[in-house]
Amino acid sequence: MKKTIYSKFDKAAIAALKPVVFEGRIVVVLNESEARRAVRFLLSQPVLGVDTETRPSFKKGEVHQVSLLQVSAYDVCFLFRLNHLGMSPAVRQLLEDTTVPKIGLSWHDDLLMLHKLGEFEAGNFVDLQHHVREIGVEDLSLQKLYANFFRRKISKRQQLTNWEADVLTDKQKIYAATDAWSCIMLYEELQRLKQTGNYELIKVEDDVQDNSAEER
């Protein structure tokens, strides 16, 4: 049976879907020694999922630097606390690596934020937003894409929490890890569908919907 996917997934339908969360190990990285060990492991993996988090601003003119870089393999995710590490040598090595594909969403925006911490040459990054368009999917948000491809819901409840808190809560850690890990799942499913052609795309006409304004 072919998988049914939609050019635009109905946001109202997401609420009824079963939630999905990362169930692997989550490691918080606070210093350069920990970062070196994490990067050594991550660069031994075949593929990685990446994302960032920034402390939200609720006052006009208030801007924060990126607080967290989450990088996930299949069963372990490392949370690099950039408000402690900054653009450390190990973080720069990871970002500049050209061997392991790192899958993200709207990654151009993340790179702009990361460049504010220090200069680096971006390595092997893949932006899912470019690739889903190749099969006719117009959605740009992670939540909609995951719902469309897997019929599961990624919660966004922790998105506007304080990512510079002294200690991240378990809910924040799971949220951050899920976002990074889910990029791997989407990328591999997208590659499978493109290779096999085993899907049916249903075109949804919705002139009102503006995907460019969606949250990731």
Coordinates of N, CA and C in Angstrom, one line a residue:
M1 N 0.8 -1.2 0.0 CA 0.0 0.0 0.0 C 0.9 1.2 0.0
K2 N 0.5 2.2 -0.8 CA 1.3 3.4 -0.9 C 1.0 4.3 0.3
K3 N 2.0 5.0 0.7 CA 1.9 6.0 1.8 C 1.2 7.3 1.2
T4 N 0.2 7.7 2.0 CA -0.5 9.0 1.6 C 0.1 10.2 2.3
I5 N 0.6 11.1 1.5 CA 1.1 12.4 2.1 C 0.4 13.5 1.4
Y6 N 0.4 14.6 2.1 CA -0.4 15.8 1.6 C 0.6 16.9 1.3
S7 N 0.2 17.7 0.3 CA 1.0 18.9 0.0 C 1.0 19.9 1.2
K8 N -0.1 19.9 1.9 CA -0.3 20.7 3.1 C -1.0 19.9 4.1
F9 N -0.5 19.8 5.3 CA -1.2 18.9 6.3 C -2.1 19.8 7.2
D10 N -3.3 19.4 7.5 CA -4.2 20.1 8.2 C -3.8 20.3 9.7
K11 N -3.5 21.5 10.1 CA -2.9 21.8 11.4 C -3.9 21.3 12.5
A12 N -5.2 21.5 12.2 CA -6.2 21.1 13.2 C -6.2 19.6 13.5
A13 N -5.8 18.8 12.6 CA -5.7 17.4 12.7 C -4.6 16.9 13.6
I14 N -3.6 17.7 13.9 CA -2.4 17.3 14.6 C -2.8 17.0 16.1
A15 N -3.7 17.8 16.6 CA -4.1 17.7 18.1 C -4.5 16.2 18.4
A16 N -5.1 15.5 17.5 CA -5.7 14.2 17.8 C -4.6 13.1 17.6
L17 N -3.4 13.4 17.1 CA -2.4 12.4 16.9 C -1.7 12.0 18.1
K18 N -1.2 10.8 18.1 CA -0.4 10.3 19.3 C 0.9 11.0 19.3
P19 N 1.3 11.4 20.5 CA 2.6 12.1 20.6 C 3.8 11.2 20.4
V20 N 4.9 11.8 19.9 CA 6.1 11.1 19.7 C 7.2 11.8 20.5
V21 N 8.1 11.1 21.2 CA 9.2 11.7 21.9 C 10.5 10.9 21.7
F22 N 11.6 11.5 21.8 CA 12.9 10.8 21.7 C 13.0 9.9 22.9
E23 N 13.3 8.6 22.7 CA 13.4 7.7 23.8 C 14.8 7.2 24.1
G24 N 15.8 7.8 23.5 CA 17.2 7.4 23.7 C 17.8 8.2 24.9
R25 N 19.1 8.1 25.0 CA 19.8 8.8 26.0 C 20.1 10.2 25.7
I26 N 20.0 11.1 26.7 CA 20.2 12.5 26.5 C 21.4 12.9 27.4
V27 N 22.4 13.6 26.8 CA 23.6 14.0 27.5 C 23.7 15.5 27.4
V28 N 23.8 16.2 28.5 CA 24.0 17.6 28.6 C 25.5 17.9 28.6
V29 N 26.0 18.8 27.7 CA 27.4 19.1 27.6 C 27.6 20.5 28.0
L30 N 28.5 20.6 29.1 CA 28.7 21.9 29.7 C 30.0 22.5 29.6
N31 N 31.1 21.7 29.3 CA 32.4 22.2 29.2 C 33.2 21.6 28.0
E32 N 34.4 22.1 27.8 CA 35.1 21.7 26.6 C 35.5 20.2 26.6
S33 N 35.9 19.7 27.8 CA 36.2 18.3 27.9 C 35.1 17.4 27.5
E34 N 33.9 17.7 28.0 CA 32.7 16.9 27.6 C 32.4 17.1 26.1
A35 N 32.6 18.3 25.6 CA 32.3 18.6 24.2 C 33.2 17.8 23.3
R36 N 34.5 17.7 23.6 CA 35.4 16.9 22.8 C 35.0 15.4 22.7
R37 N 34.6 14.9 23.9 CA 34.1 13.5 23.9 C 32.9 13.3 23.1
A38 N 31.9 14.2 23.2 CA 30.7 14.2 22.5 C 30.9 14.3 21.0
V39 N 31.8 15.2 20.6 CA 32.0 15.4 19.1 C 32.8 14.2 18.5
R40 N 33.7 13.6 19.3 CA 34.3 12.4 18.8 C 33.3 11.3 18.5
F41 N 32.4 11.1 19.4 CA 31.3 10.1 19.2 C 30.5 10.5 18.0
L42 N 30.0 11.7 18.0 CA 29.0 12.1 17.0 C 29.6 12.0 15.6
L43 N 30.9 12.3 15.4 CA 31.5 12.2 14.1 C 31.9 10.8 13.7
S44 N 31.6 9.8 14.5 CA 31.7 8.4 14.1 C 30.4 7.9 13.6
Q45 N 29.3 8.7 13.7 CA 28.0 8.2 13.3 C 27.7 8.4 11.8
P46 N 26.8 7.7 11.2 CA 26.5 7.8 9.8 C 25.7 9.0 9.4
V47 N 24.9 9.5 10.3 CA 24.0 10.7 10.0 C 23.6 11.3 11.4
L48 N 23.4 12.6 11.4 CA 23.0 13.3 12.6 C 21.8 14.2 12.4
G49 N 21.1 14.4 13.4 CA 20.0 15.4 13.4 C 20.4 16.6 14.2
V50 N 20.1 17.8 13.8 CA 20.6 19.0 14.5 C 19.4 20.0 14.6
D51 N 19.5 20.8 15.7 CA 18.6 21.9 15.9 C 19.2 22.9 16.9
T52 N 18.7 24.0 17.1 CA 19.1 25.0 18.1 C 17.9 25.5 18.9
E53 N 18.2 26.0 20.1 CA 17.2 26.7 20.9 C 17.7 28.0 21.4
T54 N 16.9 29.0 21.4 CA 17.3 30.4 21.9 C 16.3 30.8 23.0
R55 N 16.8 31.4 24.0 CA 15.9 32.0 25.0 C 14.9 33.0 24.4
P56 N 13.6 32.8 24.6 CA 12.7 33.7 24.0 C 12.8 35.2 24.5
S57 N 12.4 36.1 23.7 CA 12.4 37.5 24.1 C 11.0 38.0 24.2
F58 N 10.6 38.6 25.3 CA 9.3 39.1 25.5 C 9.2 40.6 25.6
K59 N 10.3 41.3 25.4 CA 10.3 42.7 25.4 C 10.9 43.2 24.1
K60 N 10.3 44.3 23.7 CA 10.7 44.9 22.4 C 12.2 45.3 22.4
G61 N 12.9 44.9 21.4 CA 14.3 45.2 21.3 C 15.2 44.3 22.1
E62 N 14.7 43.3 22.8 CA 15.5 42.3 23.6 C 15.8 41.2 22.6
V63 N 17.1 40.9 22.5 CA 17.6 39.8 21.7 C 18.6 38.9 22.4
H64 N 18.4 37.6 22.4 CA 19.3 36.7 23.0 C 20.1 35.9 22.0
Q65 N 21.3 35.5 22.4 CA 22.1 34.6 21.5 C 21.6 33.2 21.7
V66 N 21.9 32.4 20.7 CA 21.5 31.0 20.7 C 22.1 30.3 22.0
S67 N 21.2 29.6 22.7 CA 21.5 29.0 24.0 C 21.9 27.5 23.9
L68 N 21.4 26.8 22.9 CA 21.5 25.4 22.9 C 21.7 24.9 21.5
L69 N 22.6 23.9 21.3 CA 22.8 23.2 20.1 C 22.6 21.7 20.4
Q70 N 21.5 21.2 19.8 CA 21.2 19.8 20.1 C 21.6 19.0 18.8
V71 N 22.4 17.9 19.1 CA 22.8 17.1 18.0 C 22.5 15.6 18.3
S72 N 21.8 14.9 17.5 CA 21.3 13.6 17.8 C 21.8 12.6 16.8
A73 N 22.2 11.4 17.4 CA 22.3 10.2 16.6 C 21.0 9.4 16.7
Y74 N 21.0 8.1 16.3 CA 19.8 7.4 16.4 C 19.3 7.2 17.8
D75 N 20.2 6.9 18.8 CA 19.7 6.6 20.1 C 20.4 7.4 21.2
V76 N 21.1 8.4 20.9 CA 21.7 9.3 21.9 C 21.7 10.7 21.3
C77 N 21.4 11.7 22.2 CA 21.4 13.1 21.8 C 22.2 13.9 22.7
F78 N 23.1 14.8 22.2 CA 23.9 15.6 23.0 C 23.4 17.0 23.0
L79 N 23.2 17.6 24.1 CA 22.7 19.0 24.3 C 23.9 19.9 24.6
F80 N 24.4 20.6 23.7 CA 25.6 21.5 23.9 C 25.0 22.9 24.4
R81 N 25.3 23.2 25.7 CA 24.8 24.4 26.2 C 25.7 25.6 25.8
L82 N 25.4 26.2 24.8 CA 26.3 27.2 24.2 C 26.4 28.5 25.0
N83 N 25.4 28.7 25.9 CA 25.5 29.8 26.9 C 26.7 29.6 27.9
H84 N 27.1 28.4 28.0 CA 28.3 28.0 28.8 C 29.5 27.9 27.9
L85 N 29.4 27.2 26.8 CA 30.5 26.8 25.9 C 30.9 27.9 25.0
G86 N 30.0 28.6 24.4 CA 30.3 29.5 23.3 C 30.7 28.7 22.1
M87 N 31.4 29.4 21.2 CA 31.9 28.7 20.0 C 33.3 28.1 20.4
S88 N 33.2 27.0 21.1 CA 34.4 26.4 21.6 C 35.1 25.6 20.4
P89 N 36.4 25.2 20.6 CA 37.0 24.4 19.5 C 36.3 23.2 19.1
A90 N 35.7 22.5 20.1 CA 35.0 21.2 19.8 C 33.7 21.5 19.0
V91 N 33.0 22.5 19.4 CA 31.8 22.9 18.7 C 32.1 23.4 17.3
R92 N 33.1 24.1 17.1 CA 33.5 24.6 15.8 C 33.9 23.4 14.9
Q93 N 34.6 22.4 15.5 CA 35.0 21.2 14.8 C 33.8 20.5 14.3
L94 N 32.7 20.4 15.1 CA 31.5 19.7 14.7 C 30.8 20.4 13.6
L95 N 30.7 21.7 13.7 CA 30.0 22.5 12.7 C 30.7 22.6 11.4
E96 N 32.1 22.4 11.4 CA 32.8 22.5 10.2 C 33.1 21.2 9.5
D97 N 32.7 20.1 10.2 CA 32.9 18.7 9.7 C 32.2 18.6 8.3
T98 N 32.9 18.0 7.4 CA 32.3 17.8 6.0 C 32.0 16.3 5.7
T99 N 32.2 15.4 6.7 CA 32.1 14.0 6.4 C 30.7 13.5 6.8
V100 N 30.1 13.9 7.9 CA 28.9 13.3 8.4 C 27.7 14.3 8.0
P101 N 26.7 13.8 7.3 CA 25.6 14.7 7.0 C 24.8 15.0 8.2
K102 N 24.5 16.3 8.4 CA 23.8 16.8 9.6 C 22.5 17.4 9.1
I103 N 21.4 16.8 9.5 CA 20.0 17.1 9.0 C 19.3 18.1 9.9
G104 N 18.9 19.2 9.3 CA 18.2 20.2 10.1 C 17.0 20.7 9.3
L105 N 16.3 21.7 9.9 CA 15.1 22.3 9.3 C 15.3 23.8 9.4
S106 N 15.1 24.5 8.3 CA 15.4 26.0 8.3 C 16.7 26.3 8.9
W107 N 17.7 25.4 8.5 CA 19.0 25.5 9.1 C 19.8 26.8 8.7
H108 N 19.4 27.4 7.7 CA 20.1 28.7 7.3 C 19.9 29.7 8.5
D109 N 18.7 29.7 9.1 CA 18.5 30.6 10.2 C 19.3 30.3 11.4
D110 N 19.5 28.9 11.7 CA 20.3 28.5 12.8 C 21.7 28.9 12.6
L111 N 22.2 28.7 11.4 CA 23.6 29.1 11.1 C 23.9 30.6 11.3
L112 N 22.9 31.4 10.9 CA 23.1 32.8 11.2 C 23.2 33.1 12.7
M113 N 22.4 32.4 13.5 CA 22.5 32.6 14.9 C 23.8 32.1 15.5
L114 N 24.3 31.0 15.0 CA 25.5 30.4 15.5 C 26.7 31.2 15.1
H115 N 26.7 31.9 13.9 CA 27.8 32.7 13.5 C 27.9 33.9 14.4
K116 N 26.9 34.3 15.1 CA 27.0 35.4 16.1 C 27.9 35.0 17.3
L117 N 28.1 33.7 17.5 CA 28.9 33.3 18.6 C 30.4 33.2 18.2
G118 N 30.7 33.1 16.9 CA 32.0 33.0 16.4 C 32.1 32.5 15.0
E119 N 33.2 32.8 14.3 CA 33.3 32.4 12.9 C 33.6 30.9 12.7
F120 N 33.0 30.4 11.7 CA 33.3 29.0 11.3 C 32.8 28.8 9.9
E121 N 33.4 27.8 9.2 CA 32.9 27.4 7.9 C 32.0 26.3 8.0
A122 N 30.7 26.5 7.6 CA 29.7 25.5 7.8 C 30.0 24.2 6.9
G123 N 29.9 23.1 7.5 CA 30.3 21.8 6.9 C 29.1 21.2 6.1
N124 N 28.9 19.9 6.3 CA 27.9 19.1 5.6 C 26.6 19.1 6.3
F125 N 25.8 20.1 5.9 CA 24.4 20.3 6.4 C 23.4 20.1 5.3
V126 N 22.3 19.5 5.7 CA 21.2 19.2 4.8 C 19.9 19.8 5.4
D127 N 19.2 20.7 4.6 CA 18.0 21.4 5.1 C 16.8 20.6 4.5
L128 N 16.0 20.1 5.4 CA 14.8 19.3 5.0 C 13.8 20.2 4.2
Q129 N 13.8 21.5 4.5 CA 12.8 22.3 3.8 C 13.0 22.3 2.3
H130 N 14.3 22.2 1.9 CA 14.6 22.1 0.4 C 14.2 20.8 -0.2
H131 N 14.3 19.7 0.6 CA 14.1 18.4 0.0 C 12.7 18.0 0.0
V132 N 11.8 18.4 0.9 CA 10.4 18.0 0.9 C 9.7 18.6 -0.3
R133 N 10.2 19.8 -0.8 CA 9.6 20.4 -1.9 C 9.7 19.6 -3.2
E134 N 10.8 18.7 -3.2 CA 11.1 17.9 -4.4 C 10.0 16.9 -4.7
I135 N 9.2 16.5 -3.6 CA 8.1 15.6 -3.8 C 6.8 16.3 -3.7
G136 N 6.8 17.6 -3.6 CA 5.5 18.3 -3.7 C 4.9 18.7 -2.3
V137 N 5.7 18.5 -1.3 CA 5.2 18.9 0.1 C 5.6 20.4 0.3
E138 N 4.6 21.2 0.7 CA 4.8 22.6 0.8 C 4.9 23.0 2.3
D139 N 4.6 22.2 3.2 CA 4.7 22.5 4.7 C 6.2 22.8 5.0
L140 N 6.4 23.7 5.9 CA 7.8 24.0 6.3 C 8.1 23.8 7.8
S141 N 7.1 23.6 8.6 CA 7.3 23.4 10.0 C 7.6 21.9 10.4
L142 N 8.4 21.7 11.4 CA 8.7 20.4 11.8 C 7.5 19.6 12.3
Q143 N 6.7 20.3 13.0 CA 5.5 19.6 13.5 C 4.6 19.1 12.4
K144 N 4.3 19.9 11.4 CA 3.5 19.5 10.3 C 4.1 18.5 9.4
L145 N 5.4 18.6 9.2 CA 6.1 17.6 8.4 C 6.1 16.2 9.1
Y146 N 6.3 16.2 10.4 CA 6.3 14.9 11.1 C 4.9 14.3 11.1
A147 N 3.9 15.1 11.3 CA 2.5 14.6 11.3 C 2.2 14.1 9.9
N148 N 2.6 14.8 8.9 CA 2.3 14.4 7.5 C 3.0 13.0 7.1
F149 N 4.2 12.8 7.5 CA 5.0 11.6 7.1 C 4.7 10.5 8.0
F150 N 4.4 10.7 9.3 CA 4.3 9.6 10.3 C 3.0 9.6 11.1
R151 N 2.2 10.6 10.9 CA 0.9 10.6 11.7 C 1.1 10.6 13.2
R152 N 2.2 11.3 13.6 CA 2.5 11.4 15.0 C 2.7 12.9 15.3
K153 N 2.5 13.3 16.6 CA 2.6 14.7 17.0 C 3.8 15.0 17.8
I154 N 4.5 16.1 17.4 CA 5.6 16.6 18.1 C 5.1 17.8 18.9
S155 N 5.2 17.7 20.2 CA 4.7 18.8 21.1 C 5.7 20.0 21.0
K156 N 5.1 21.2 21.0 CA 5.9 22.4 20.9 C 5.8 23.2 22.2
R157 N 5.3 22.6 23.3 CA 5.0 23.3 24.5 C 6.2 23.9 25.2
Q158 N 7.4 23.3 25.0 CA 8.6 23.8 25.7 C 9.3 24.9 24.9
Q159 N 8.8 25.2 23.7 CA 9.6 26.1 22.8 C 9.9 27.4 23.4
L160 N 9.0 28.0 24.1 CA 9.2 29.4 24.7 C 9.6 29.4 26.1
T161 N 10.2 28.3 26.6 CA 10.8 28.3 27.9 C 12.2 28.9 28.0
N162 N 12.7 29.0 29.2 CA 14.0 29.7 29.3 C 15.1 28.7 29.1
W163 N 15.8 28.8 27.9 CA 16.8 27.9 27.5 C 18.2 28.3 28.1
E164 N 18.2 29.4 28.9 CA 19.4 29.8 29.6 C 19.3 29.5 31.1
A165 N 18.3 28.7 31.5 CA 18.1 28.4 33.0 C 19.3 27.7 33.5
D166 N 19.6 27.8 34.8 CA 20.8 27.1 35.3 C 20.8 25.6 35.1
V167 N 19.6 25.0 35.2 CA 19.4 23.6 34.9 C 18.2 23.4 34.0
L168 N 18.4 22.7 32.9 CA 17.3 22.4 32.0 C 16.4 21.3 32.6
T169 N 15.1 21.5 32.5 CA 14.2 20.5 33.0 C 14.2 19.3 32.1
D170 N 13.6 18.2 32.6 CA 13.5 17.0 31.8 C 12.7 17.2 30.6
K171 N 11.6 18.0 30.7 CA 10.7 18.3 29.6 C 11.5 19.1 28.5
Q172 N 12.3 20.0 28.9 CA 13.1 20.8 28.0 C 14.1 19.9 27.2
K173 N 14.7 19.0 28.0 CA 15.7 18.1 27.4 C 15.0 17.2 26.3
I174 N 13.9 16.6 26.7 CA 13.2 15.7 25.8 C 12.7 16.5 24.6
Y175 N 12.2 17.7 24.8 CA 11.8 18.5 23.6 C 12.9 18.8 22.7
A176 N 14.0 19.2 23.2 CA 15.2 19.5 22.4 C 15.7 18.3 21.6
A177 N 15.8 17.2 22.3 CA 16.3 16.0 21.7 C 15.3 15.5 20.6
T178 N 14.0 15.6 20.9 CA 13.1 15.1 19.9 C 13.1 15.9 18.6
D179 N 13.3 17.2 18.7 CA 13.4 18.0 17.5 C 14.6 17.6 16.6
A180 N 15.7 17.4 17.3 CA 16.9 17.0 16.5 C 16.8 15.6 15.9
W181 N 16.4 14.6 16.8 CA 16.2 13.2 16.3 C 15.2 13.1 15.2
S182 N 14.1 13.8 15.3 CA 13.1 13.7 14.3 C 13.5 14.1 12.9
C183 N 14.5 15.0 12.9 CA 15.1 15.4 11.6 C 15.7 14.2 10.8
I184 N 16.4 13.3 11.6 CA 16.9 12.1 11.0 C 15.8 11.2 10.5
M185 N 14.7 11.0 11.3 CA 13.6 10.2 10.9 C 13.0 10.7 9.6
L186 N 12.8 12.0 9.5 CA 12.1 12.6 8.3 C 13.0 12.4 7.1
Y187 N 14.3 12.7 7.3 CA 15.2 12.6 6.2 C 15.3 11.2 5.6
E188 N 15.4 10.2 6.4 CA 15.5 8.8 6.0 C 14.1 8.3 5.3
E189 N 13.0 8.8 5.9 CA 11.7 8.4 5.2 C 11.6 9.1 3.9
L190 N 12.0 10.4 3.8 CA 11.9 11.1 2.6 C 12.8 10.5 1.5
Q191 N 14.0 10.1 1.9 CA 14.9 9.4 0.9 C 14.3 8.1 0.5
R192 N 13.6 7.3 1.4 CA 13.0 6.1 1.0 C 11.9 6.3 0.0
L193 N 11.1 7.3 0.3 CA 9.9 7.5 -0.6 C 10.4 8.0 -2.0
K194 N 11.4 8.8 -2.0 CA 12.0 9.3 -3.3 C 12.6 8.2 -4.1
Q195 N 13.2 7.2 -3.4 CA 13.8 6.1 -4.1 C 12.8 5.1 -4.6
T196 N 11.8 4.8 -3.8 CA 10.8 3.8 -4.2 C 9.6 4.3 -5.0
G197 N 9.3 5.6 -4.8 CA 8.1 6.1 -5.4 C 6.8 5.6 -4.8
N198 N 7.0 5.0 -3.6 CA 5.8 4.3 -3.0 C 5.0 5.3 -2.1
Y199 N 4.5 6.3 -2.7 CA 3.7 7.3 -2.0 C 2.7 7.9 -3.0
E200 N 1.6 8.4 -2.4 CA 0.6 9.2 -3.2 C 0.5 10.6 -2.6
L201 N 0.8 11.6 -3.4 CA 0.7 13.0 -2.9 C -0.7 13.5 -3.3
I202 N -1.4 14.0 -2.2 CA -2.7 14.6 -2.4 C -2.5 16.1 -2.3
K203 N -2.8 16.8 -3.4 CA -2.7 18.2 -3.5 C -3.8 18.9 -2.7
V204 N -3.4 19.7 -1.8 CA -4.4 20.5 -1.0 C -4.4 21.9 -1.4
E205 N -5.5 22.4 -1.8 CA -5.6 23.8 -2.2 C -6.0 24.7 -1.0
D206 N -5.2 25.6 -0.6 CA -5.5 26.4 0.5 C -4.8 27.8 0.3
D207 N -5.5 28.7 -0.3 CA -4.9 30.0 -0.6 C -4.6 30.8 0.6
V208 N -5.3 30.5 1.7 CA -5.2 31.3 2.9 C -3.9 31.0 3.7
Q209 N -3.5 29.7 3.7 CA -2.4 29.2 4.5 C -1.1 29.8 4.0
D210 N -0.3 30.3 4.9 CA 1.0 30.9 4.6 C 2.1 30.1 5.4
N211 N 2.7 29.2 4.7 CA 3.7 28.3 5.4 C 4.9 29.1 5.9
S212 N 5.2 30.2 5.2 CA 6.5 30.9 5.5 C 6.4 31.5 6.9
A213 N 5.2 31.7 7.5 CA 5.0 32.3 8.8 C 4.9 31.3 9.9
E214 N 5.0 30.0 9.5 CA 4.9 28.9 10.6 C 6.1 28.8 11.4
E215 N 5.9 28.4 12.7 CA 7.0 28.1 13.6 C 7.6 26.8 13.1
R216 N 8.9 26.6 13.5 CA 9.5 25.3 13.2 C 9.0 24.3 14.2

